[in-house]
PDB file of C-alpha atoms in Angstrom:
ATOM      1  CA  MET A   8      56.627  30.706 -63.343  1.00  0.00           C
ATOM      2  CA  THR A   9      58.849  29.068 -65.898  1.00  0.00           C
ATOM      3  CA  ARG A  10      57.357  27.845 -69.133  1.00  0.00           C
ATOM      4  CA  THR A  11      59.020  25.659 -71.717  1.00  0.00           C
ATOM      5  CA  ARG A  12      58.152  23.437 -74.630  1.00  0.00           C
ATOM      6  CA  THR A  13      58.367  19.672 -74.215  1.00  0.00           C
ATOM      7  CA  ARG A  14      59.352  17.603 -77.246  1.00  0.00           C
ATOM      8  CA  THR A  15      59.601  13.942 -78.153  1.00  0.00           C
ATOM      9  CA  GLU A  16      60.170  12.061 -81.362  1.00  0.00           C
ATOM     10  CA  ALA A  17      56.733  10.428 -81.151  1.00  0.00           C
ATOM     11  CA  VAL A  18      54.693  13.052 -83.008  1.00  0.00           C
ATOM     12  CA  ASP A  19      51.424  11.242 -82.290  1.00  0.00           C
ATOM     13  CA  ASP A  20      52.067  11.177 -78.543  1.00  0.00           C
ATOM     14  CA  PRO A  21      49.706  13.498 -76.621  1.00  0.00           C
ATOM     15  CA  LEU A  22      52.522  14.374 -74.227  1.00  0.00           C
ATOM     16  CA  GLY A  23      54.854  15.105 -77.121  1.00  0.00           C
ATOM     17  CA  THR A  24      54.278  18.851 -77.353  1.00  0.00           C
ATOM     18  CA  ALA A  25      53.091  20.951 -74.446  1.00  0.00           C
ATOM     19  CA  GLU A  26      54.082  24.087 -72.588  1.00  0.00           C
ATOM     20  CA  LEU A  27      54.674  23.107 -68.981  1.00  0.00           C
ATOM     21  CA  THR A  28      54.153  25.247 -65.909  1.00  0.00           C
ATOM     22  CA  VAL A  29      55.887  24.027 -62.769  1.00  0.00           C
ATOM     23  CA  ILE A  30      53.328  24.045 -59.955  1.00  0.00           C
ATOM     24  CA  GLY A  31      55.037  21.963 -57.284  1.00  0.00           C
ATOM     25  CA  GLN A  32      57.641  19.425 -56.271  1.00  0.00           C
ATOM     26  CA  VAL A  33      57.489  15.967 -54.710  1.00  0.00           C
ATOM     27  CA  THR A  34      59.930  16.583 -51.867  1.00  0.00           C
ATOM     28  CA  THR A  35      59.977  12.972 -50.638  1.00  0.00           C
ATOM     29  CA  ALA A  36      61.398  11.651 -53.928  1.00  0.00           C
ATOM     30  CA  SER A  37      65.065  10.631 -54.138  1.00  0.00           C
ATOM     31  CA  ASN A  38      65.504  12.500 -57.428  1.00  0.00           C
ATOM     32  CA  VAL A  39      64.136  15.893 -58.465  1.00  0.00           C
ATOM     33  CA  THR A  40      60.459  15.319 -59.237  1.00  0.00           C
ATOM     34  CA  LEU A  41      58.377  18.260 -60.401  1.00  0.00           C
ATOM     35  CA  VAL A  42      54.620  18.527 -60.835  1.00  0.00           C
ATOM     36  CA  CYS A  43      53.654  20.516 -63.935  1.00  0.00           C
ATOM     37  CA  GLU A  44      50.560  21.564 -65.866  1.00  0.00           C
ATOM     38  CA  THR A  45      49.969  22.024 -69.564  1.00  0.00           C
ATOM     39  CA  PRO A  46      48.042  25.068 -70.852  1.00  0.00           C
ATOM     40  CA  ALA A  47      44.948  22.836 -71.083  1.00  0.00           C
ATOM     41  CA  GLY A  48      45.255  22.042 -67.385  1.00  0.00           C
ATOM     42  CA  ARG A  49      46.622  18.532 -67.845  1.00  0.00           C
ATOM     43  CA  ARG A  50      48.885  17.582 -64.952  1.00  0.00           C
ATOM     44  CA  VAL A  51      52.150  15.701 -65.495  1.00  0.00           C
ATOM     45  CA  VAL A  52      55.240  14.619 -63.575  1.00  0.00           C
ATOM     46  CA  TYR A  53      58.576  15.856 -64.908  1.00  0.00           C
ATOM     47  CA  LYS A  54      61.923  14.419 -63.760  1.00  0.00           C
ATOM     48  CA  PRO A  55      64.915  16.220 -65.306  1.00  0.00           C
ATOM     49  CA  VAL A  56      68.036  14.172 -65.965  1.00  0.00           C
ATOM     50  CA  ARG A  57      70.131  16.823 -64.241  1.00  0.00           C
ATOM     51  CA  GLY A  58      68.172  16.141 -61.046  1.00  0.00           C
ATOM     52  CA  GLU A  59      69.008  12.436 -60.952  1.00  0.00           C
ATOM     53  CA  ARG A  60      71.048  11.297 -57.965  1.00  0.00           C
ATOM     54  CA  PRO A  61      74.158   9.316 -59.019  1.00  0.00           C
ATOM     55  CA  LEU A  62      74.016   5.597 -58.188  1.00  0.00           C
ATOM     56  CA  TRP A  63      76.955   3.243 -57.859  1.00  0.00           C
ATOM     57  CA  ASP A  64      75.359   0.456 -59.887  1.00  0.00           C
ATOM     58  CA  PHE A  65      73.488   2.346 -62.635  1.00  0.00           C
ATOM     59  CA  PRO A  66      75.131   4.589 -65.249  1.00  0.00           C
ATOM     60  CA  ASP A  67      74.673   8.319 -64.595  1.00  0.00           C
ATOM     61  CA  GLY A  68      71.983  10.119 -66.553  1.00  0.00           C
ATOM     62  CA  THR A  69      70.066   6.990 -67.605  1.00  0.00           C
ATOM     63  CA  LEU A  70      67.111   6.919 -65.194  1.00  0.00           C
ATOM     64  CA  ALA A  71      64.702   8.945 -67.346  1.00  0.00           C
ATOM     65  CA  ALA A  72      65.310   6.658 -70.318  1.00  0.00           C
ATOM     66  CA  ARG A  73      64.739   3.612 -68.109  1.00  0.00           C
ATOM     67  CA  GLU A  74      61.380   4.997 -67.035  1.00  0.00           C
ATOM     68  CA  VAL A  75      60.355   5.371 -70.680  1.00  0.00           C
ATOM     69  CA  ALA A  76      61.689   1.910 -71.563  1.00  0.00           C
ATOM     70  CA  SER A  77      59.699   0.363 -68.694  1.00  0.00           C
ATOM     71  CA  TYR A  78      56.567   2.086 -70.010  1.00  0.00           C
ATOM     72  CA  GLN A  79      57.265   0.688 -73.468  1.00  0.00           C
ATOM     73  CA  VAL A  80      57.460  -2.832 -72.003  1.00  0.00           C
ATOM     74  CA  SER A  81      54.190  -2.355 -70.119  1.00  0.00           C
ATOM     75  CA  GLN A  82      52.509  -1.174 -73.319  1.00  0.00           C
ATOM     76  CA  ALA A  83      53.901  -4.059 -75.362  1.00  0.00           C
ATOM     77  CA  LEU A  84      52.373  -6.446 -72.840  1.00  0.00           C
ATOM     78  CA  GLY A  85      49.043  -4.648 -73.167  1.00  0.00           C
ATOM     79  CA  TRP A  86      48.830  -4.222 -69.396  1.00  0.00           C
ATOM     80  CA  GLY A  87      48.787  -0.431 -69.020  1.00  0.00           C
ATOM     81  CA  VAL A  88      50.426  -0.696 -65.600  1.00  0.00           C
ATOM     82  CA  ILE A  89      52.660   2.353 -66.096  1.00  0.00           C
ATOM     83  CA  PRO A  90      51.138   5.746 -66.936  1.00  0.00           C
ATOM     84  CA  GLU A  91      51.985   7.280 -70.305  1.00  0.00           C
ATOM     85  CA  THR A  92      55.685   8.234 -70.172  1.00  0.00           C
ATOM     86  CA  VAL A  93      57.925  10.003 -72.701  1.00  0.00           C
ATOM     87  CA  LEU A  94      61.263  11.782 -72.923  1.00  0.00           C
ATOM     88  CA  GLY A  95      61.013  15.537 -73.253  1.00  0.00           C
ATOM     89  CA  GLU A  96      62.870  18.836 -72.942  1.00  0.00           C
ATOM     90  CA  GLY A  97      61.568  20.591 -69.844  1.00  0.00           C
ATOM     91  CA  PRO A  98      62.351  23.700 -67.783  1.00  0.00           C
ATOM     92  CA  PHE A  99      65.539  22.128 -66.459  1.00  0.00           C
ATOM     93  CA  GLY A 100      66.608  20.276 -69.579  1.00  0.00           C
ATOM     94  CA  PRO A 101      65.856  16.796 -70.896  1.00  0.00           C
ATOM     95  CA  GLY A 102      63.968  14.415 -68.676  1.00  0.00           C
ATOM     96  CA  MET A 103      61.015  12.139 -68.212  1.00  0.00           C
ATOM     97  CA  VAL A 104      57.441  13.415 -68.571  1.00  0.00           C
ATOM     98  CA  GLN A 105      54.653  11.186 -67.231  1.00  0.00           C
ATOM     99  CA  ARG A 106      50.889  11.493 -67.012  1.00  0.00           C
ATOM    100  CA  TRP A 107      49.745  12.390 -63.509  1.00  0.00           C
ATOM    101  CA  ILE A 108      47.540   9.810 -61.762  1.00  0.00           C
ATOM    102  CA  ASP A 109      44.708  11.001 -59.528  1.00  0.00           C
ATOM    103  CA  ILE A 110      44.492   8.495 -56.700  1.00  0.00           C
ATOM    104  CA  VAL A 111      41.678   7.368 -54.419  1.00  0.00           C
ATOM    105  CA  GLU A 112      41.730   9.575 -51.335  1.00  0.00           C
ATOM    106  CA  ASP A 113      39.348   7.800 -48.995  1.00  0.00           C
ATOM    107  CA  ASP A 114      40.425   6.643 -45.543  1.00  0.00           C
ATOM    108  CA  SER A 115      37.854   3.850 -45.716  1.00  0.00           C
ATOM    109  CA  VAL A 116      39.654   2.307 -48.708  1.00  0.00           C
ATOM    110  CA  PRO A 117      42.687   0.243 -47.546  1.00  0.00           C
ATOM    111  CA  ASP A 118      46.080   0.867 -49.104  1.00  0.00           C
ATOM    112  CA  LEU A 119      47.365  -1.624 -51.657  1.00  0.00           C
ATOM    113  CA  VAL A 120      50.511  -2.095 -49.555  1.00  0.00           C
ATOM    114  CA  ASP A 121      50.309  -1.572 -45.807  1.00  0.00           C
ATOM    115  CA  LEU A 122      51.457  -2.516 -42.319  1.00  0.00           C
ATOM    116  CA  CYS A 123      49.272  -4.278 -39.787  1.00  0.00           C
ATOM    117  CA  PRO A 124      49.765  -5.890 -36.368  1.00  0.00           C
ATOM    118  CA  VAL A 125      51.172  -9.408 -36.538  1.00  0.00           C
ATOM    119  CA  GLY A 126      48.366 -11.959 -36.671  1.00  0.00           C
ATOM    120  CA  GLN A 127      45.839  -9.429 -37.963  1.00  0.00           C
ATOM    121  CA  VAL A 128      46.322  -9.662 -41.735  1.00  0.00           C
ATOM    122  CA  PRO A 129      43.122  -8.282 -43.317  1.00  0.00           C
ATOM    123  CA  ASP A 130      40.989 -10.481 -45.541  1.00  0.00           C
ATOM    124  CA  GLY A 131      42.131 -10.265 -49.142  1.00  0.00           C
ATOM    125  CA  TYR A 132      45.744  -9.468 -48.203  1.00  0.00           C
ATOM    126  CA  LEU A 133      48.980 -11.457 -48.344  1.00  0.00           C
ATOM    127  CA  GLU A 134      51.709 -11.288 -45.707  1.00  0.00           C
ATOM    128  CA  VAL A 135      55.212 -10.565 -47.017  1.00  0.00           C
ATOM    129  CA  LEU A 136      57.293 -10.365 -43.843  1.00  0.00           C
ATOM    130  CA  ARG A 137      57.261  -9.535 -40.144  1.00  0.00           C
ATOM    131  CA  ALA A 138      59.345  -6.828 -38.521  1.00  0.00           C
ATOM    132  CA  LEU A 139      59.332  -4.225 -35.749  1.00  0.00           C
ATOM    133  CA  ASP A 140      57.924  -0.733 -36.296  1.00  0.00           C
ATOM    134  CA  PRO A 141      59.848   2.364 -35.041  1.00  0.00           C
ATOM    135  CA  SER A 142      58.179   1.920 -31.639  1.00  0.00           C
ATOM    136  CA  GLY A 143      59.308  -1.685 -31.375  1.00  0.00           C
ATOM    137  CA  HIS A 144      55.890  -3.237 -32.010  1.00  0.00           C
ATOM    138  CA  PRO A 145      55.751  -6.371 -34.206  1.00  0.00           C
ATOM    139  CA  VAL A 146      54.053  -5.682 -37.544  1.00  0.00           C
ATOM    140  CA  SER A 147      53.414  -7.477 -40.817  1.00  0.00           C
ATOM    141  CA  LEU A 148      54.116  -5.991 -44.239  1.00  0.00           C
ATOM    142  CA  VAL A 149      51.129  -6.945 -46.403  1.00  0.00           C
ATOM    143  CA  HIS A 150      49.765  -6.231 -49.850  1.00  0.00           C
ATOM    144  CA  ALA A 151      46.408  -6.776 -51.505  1.00  0.00           C
ATOM    145  CA  ALA A 152      45.776 -10.130 -53.199  1.00  0.00           C
ATOM    146  CA  ASP A 153      44.589  -8.172 -56.220  1.00  0.00           C
ATOM    147  CA  ALA A 154      44.986  -9.514 -59.763  1.00  0.00           C
ATOM    148  CA  ARG A 155      45.887  -6.006 -60.943  1.00  0.00           C
ATOM    149  CA  LEU A 156      48.717  -5.876 -58.424  1.00  0.00           C
ATOM    150  CA  TRP A 157      49.884  -9.375 -59.396  1.00  0.00           C
ATOM    151  CA  ARG A 158      50.236  -8.148 -62.961  1.00  0.00           C
ATOM    152  CA  MET A 159      52.464  -5.371 -61.616  1.00  0.00           C
ATOM    153  CA  ALA A 160      54.533  -7.931 -59.715  1.00  0.00           C
ATOM    154  CA  VAL A 161      55.075  -9.933 -62.923  1.00  0.00           C
ATOM    155  CA  LEU A 162      56.049  -6.741 -64.762  1.00  0.00           C
ATOM    156  CA  ASP A 163      58.611  -6.039 -62.032  1.00  0.00           C
ATOM    157  CA  VAL A 164      60.190  -9.452 -62.611  1.00  0.00           C
ATOM    158  CA  LEU A 165      60.402  -8.747 -66.340  1.00  0.00           C
ATOM    159  CA  ILE A 166      61.899  -5.265 -66.012  1.00  0.00           C
ATOM    160  CA  ASN A 167      64.080  -6.287 -63.045  1.00  0.00           C
ATOM    161  CA  ASN A 168      62.683  -3.522 -60.844  1.00  0.00           C
ATOM    162  CA  ALA A 169      65.175  -2.660 -58.112  1.00  0.00           C
ATOM    163  CA  ASP A 170      62.846  -0.314 -56.225  1.00  0.00           C
ATOM    164  CA  ARG A 171      59.182  -1.356 -55.963  1.00  0.00           C
ATOM    165  CA  LYS A 172      58.221   0.462 -52.781  1.00  0.00           C
ATOM    166  CA  GLY A 173      54.722   0.406 -51.334  1.00  0.00           C
ATOM    167  CA  GLY A 174      54.182   4.020 -52.307  1.00  0.00           C
ATOM    168  CA  HIS A 175      54.939   3.205 -55.950  1.00  0.00           C
ATOM    169  CA  ALA A 176      51.709   1.193 -56.327  1.00  0.00           C
ATOM    170  CA  LEU A 177      48.780   3.557 -56.813  1.00  0.00           C
ATOM    171  CA  LEU A 178      45.032   2.924 -56.778  1.00  0.00           C
ATOM    172  CA  GLY A 179      43.794   5.349 -59.397  1.00  0.00           C
ATOM    173  CA  ALA A 180      40.537   7.245 -59.075  1.00  0.00           C
ATOM    174  CA  ASP A 181      39.589   5.560 -62.362  1.00  0.00           C
ATOM    175  CA  GLY A 182      39.648   2.157 -60.638  1.00  0.00           C
ATOM    176  CA  ARG A 183      42.901   1.005 -62.194  1.00  0.00           C
ATOM    177  CA  VAL A 184      46.142   0.123 -60.417  1.00  0.00           C
ATOM    178  CA  TYR A 185      49.272   1.930 -61.595  1.00  0.00           C
ATOM    179  CA  GLY A 186      52.978   1.614 -60.917  1.00  0.00           C
ATOM    180  CA  VAL A 187      55.303   4.632 -60.905  1.00  0.00           C
ATOM    181  CA  ASP A 188      59.016   5.309 -60.379  1.00  0.00           C
ATOM    182  CA  HIS A 189      60.842   2.937 -62.714  1.00  0.00           C
ATOM    183  CA  GLY A 190      64.170   4.740 -62.980  1.00  0.00           C
ATOM    184  CA  ILE A 191      66.240   1.870 -61.608  1.00  0.00           C
ATOM    185  CA  CYS A 192      64.922  -0.932 -63.772  1.00  0.00           C
ATOM    186  CA  LEU A 193      66.177  -2.993 -66.700  1.00  0.00           C
ATOM    187  CA  HIS A 194      69.715  -3.587 -65.449  1.00  0.00           C
ATOM    188  CA  HIS A 195      71.307  -6.672 -66.998  1.00  0.00           C
ATOM    189  CA  GLU A 196      72.304  -8.016 -63.566  1.00  0.00           C
ATOM    190  CA  PRO A 197      69.658  -9.458 -61.183  1.00  0.00           C
ATOM    191  CA  LYS A 198      68.470  -6.636 -58.909  1.00  0.00           C
ATOM    192  CA  LEU A 199      64.814  -7.392 -58.125  1.00  0.00           C
ATOM    193  CA  ARG A 200      63.786  -5.583 -54.935  1.00  0.00           C
ATOM    194  CA  THR A 201      60.072  -5.337 -54.269  1.00  0.00           C
ATOM    195  CA  VAL A 202      57.422  -5.361 -51.565  1.00  0.00           C
ATOM    196  CA  LEU A 203      55.199  -7.543 -53.780  1.00  0.00           C
ATOM    197  CA  TRP A 204      56.531 -10.943 -52.684  1.00  0.00           C
ATOM    198  CA  GLY A 205      53.124 -12.293 -51.627  1.00  0.00           C
ATOM    199  CA  TRP A 206      52.865 -14.476 -54.737  1.00  0.00           C
ATOM    200  CA  ALA A 207      56.360 -15.974 -54.460  1.00  0.00           C
ATOM    201  CA  GLY A 208      56.268 -19.563 -55.692  1.00  0.00           C
ATOM    202  CA  GLU A 209      52.818 -19.162 -57.292  1.00  0.00           C
ATOM    203  CA  THR A 210      52.169 -20.226 -60.890  1.00  0.00           C
ATOM    204  CA  ILE A 211      51.647 -17.334 -63.323  1.00  0.00           C
ATOM    205  CA  ALA A 212      48.232 -17.292 -65.022  1.00  0.00           C
ATOM    206  CA  ASP A 213      48.022 -18.497 -68.634  1.00  0.00           C
ATOM    207  CA  GLU A 214      46.665 -15.173 -69.911  1.00  0.00           C
ATOM    208  CA  LEU A 215      49.718 -13.366 -68.548  1.00  0.00           C
ATOM    209  CA  LEU A 216      52.021 -15.926 -70.145  1.00  0.00           C
ATOM    210  CA  THR A 217      50.294 -15.295 -73.477  1.00  0.00           C
ATOM    211  CA  ASP A 218      51.116 -11.597 -73.134  1.00  0.00           C
ATOM    212  CA  ILE A 219      54.716 -12.379 -72.182  1.00  0.00           C
ATOM    213  CA  THR A 220      55.011 -14.506 -75.334  1.00  0.00           C
ATOM    214  CA  VAL A 221      53.896 -11.486 -77.366  1.00  0.00           C
ATOM    215  CA  LEU A 222      56.473  -9.330 -75.574  1.00  0.00           C
ATOM    216  CA  VAL A 223      59.360 -11.718 -76.240  1.00  0.00           C
ATOM    217  CA  LYS A 224      58.496 -11.850 -79.940  1.00  0.00           C
ATOM    218  CA  ALA A 225      58.157  -8.050 -80.118  1.00  0.00           C
ATOM    219  CA  ILE A 226      61.650  -7.511 -78.712  1.00  0.00           C
ATOM    220  CA  ALA A 227      63.080  -8.916 -81.938  1.00  0.00           C
ATOM    221  CA  GLY A 228      61.172  -6.302 -83.940  1.00  0.00           C
ATOM    222  CA  GLU A 229      59.916  -2.753 -83.542  1.00  0.00           C
ATOM    223  CA  LEU A 230      59.892  -2.838 -79.735  1.00  0.00           C
ATOM    224  CA  GLY A 231      63.558  -3.778 -79.698  1.00  0.00           C
ATOM    225  CA  ASP A 232      64.329  -0.875 -82.019  1.00  0.00           C
ATOM    226  CA  ARG A 233      62.554   1.557 -79.692  1.00  0.00           C
ATOM    227  CA  LEU A 234      64.250   0.143 -76.626  1.00  0.00           C
ATOM    228  CA  ALA A 235      67.649   0.433 -78.329  1.00  0.00           C
ATOM    229  CA  GLU A 236      67.241   4.225 -78.164  1.00  0.00           C
ATOM    230  CA  LEU A 237      66.779   4.022 -74.397  1.00  0.00           C
ATOM    231  CA  ILE A 238      68.845   1.145 -72.955  1.00  0.00           C
ATOM    232  CA  THR A 239      71.830  -0.951 -74.027  1.00  0.00           C
ATOM    233  CA  ASP A 240      71.812  -4.050 -76.215  1.00  0.00           C
ATOM    234  CA  THR A 241      72.975  -6.076 -73.208  1.00  0.00           C
ATOM    235  CA  GLU A 242      70.012  -4.829 -71.175  1.00  0.00           C
ATOM    236  CA  ILE A 243      67.588  -5.630 -74.010  1.00  0.00           C
ATOM    237  CA  ALA A 244      69.012  -9.154 -74.252  1.00  0.00           C
ATOM    238  CA  ALA A 245      68.603  -9.553 -70.480  1.00  0.00           C
ATOM    239  CA  LEU A 246      64.973  -8.426 -70.720  1.00  0.00           C
ATOM    240  CA  GLU A 247      64.305 -11.024 -73.417  1.00  0.00           C
ATOM    241  CA  ALA A 248      66.060 -13.687 -71.340  1.00  0.00           C
ATOM    242  CA  ARG A 249      63.894 -12.901 -68.292  1.00  0.00           C
ATOM    243  CA  GLY A 250      60.790 -13.196 -70.448  1.00  0.00           C
ATOM    244  CA  ARG A 251      61.879 -16.554 -71.857  1.00  0.00           C
ATOM    245  CA  ALA A 252      62.765 -17.783 -68.371  1.00  0.00           C
ATOM    246  CA  LEU A 253      59.232 -17.067 -67.136  1.00  0.00           C
ATOM    247  CA  LEU A 254      57.759 -18.881 -70.133  1.00  0.00           C
ATOM    248  CA  GLU A 255      59.955 -21.923 -69.497  1.00  0.00           C
ATOM    249  CA  ASP A 256      59.290 -21.927 -65.744  1.00  0.00           C
ATOM    250  CA  PRO A 257      56.078 -19.892 -65.160  1.00  0.00           C
ATOM    251  CA  VAL A 258      56.466 -19.492 -61.418  1.00  0.00           C
ATOM    252  CA  MET A 259      56.917 -16.260 -59.485  1.00  0.00           C
ATOM    253  CA  PRO A 260      60.451 -16.105 -58.071  1.00  0.00           C
ATOM    254  CA  ARG A 261      61.200 -16.271 -54.366  1.00  0.00           C
ATOM    255  CA  PRO A 262      63.224 -13.602 -52.535  1.00  0.00           C
ATOM    256  CA  SER A 263      66.965 -14.010 -52.812  1.00  0.00           C
ATOM    257  CA  GLY A 264      70.024 -11.990 -51.971  1.00  0.00           C
ATOM    258  CA  ALA A 265      70.812  -9.900 -48.927  1.00  0.00           C
ATOM    259  CA  ARG A 266      68.185  -7.210 -49.593  1.00  0.00           C
ATOM    260  CA  PRO A 267      65.146  -8.406 -51.569  1.00  0.00           C
ATOM    261  CA  ILE A 268      62.991  -5.495 -50.343  1.00  0.00           C
ATOM    262  CA  PRO A 269      63.822  -1.823 -51.036  1.00  0.00           C
ATOM    263  CA  TRP A 270      64.578   0.451 -48.119  1.00  0.00           C
ATOM    264  CA  PRO A 271      62.601   2.271 -47.026  1.00  0.00           C
ATOM    265  CA  ALA A 272      59.705  -0.009 -47.964  1.00  0.00           C
ATOM    266  CA  PHE A 273      57.343   2.954 -48.491  1.00  0.00           C
TER     267      PHE A 273
END
């Protein structure tokens, strides 16, 4: 197995220095996504820049930095939605290194985002849309009416997430809800595509608006300096503008455009 040393400028970051052993690969991911372990047995996800698939609307080689920038925004908000994420030098060159999340594996626990027969939306769930499954049966796309998931939905608006699939919302074994896969976020043009439309038109809670106020102020200081190493000044300005827009009109947006939901949805 290949071993390498992972580095980052943040010397106090626990993921900053570790020898990684590649133990597997997430084959369903669009970009190369490797599962690694540190010598202490800590599991991480490593996405090398060289394994990123080119996209027509995002600059090549920028997805890893966008994942780290999204994590920085989540941390500045104090929400902890995104697992610890840094830039590092891995077995296949520079890339993103992220803390692995152990998820709840219990068939009796419903998924955060799911499909159900039309007219049979479970209690505690919100219907997003109706469609036909591959067999032609009418189904509803639903997600949990969970405050932790709503926080993720607000984060997606702020970071302009273009790819919030159902499988990117994880119920951790520690009882927390996490979001992963933020490589196509923080574009300066509107690109919000998400399965979390259940709160469209709902007023954002005051405590979340307080955190967004903190974020907007932080962008002008140290947070902005850190983000400048990861995304462009235009993208930082767009992030700040989205934050201010939510403070001025604290309502969750409604779907717009030709494709407001990523495909596939899971």
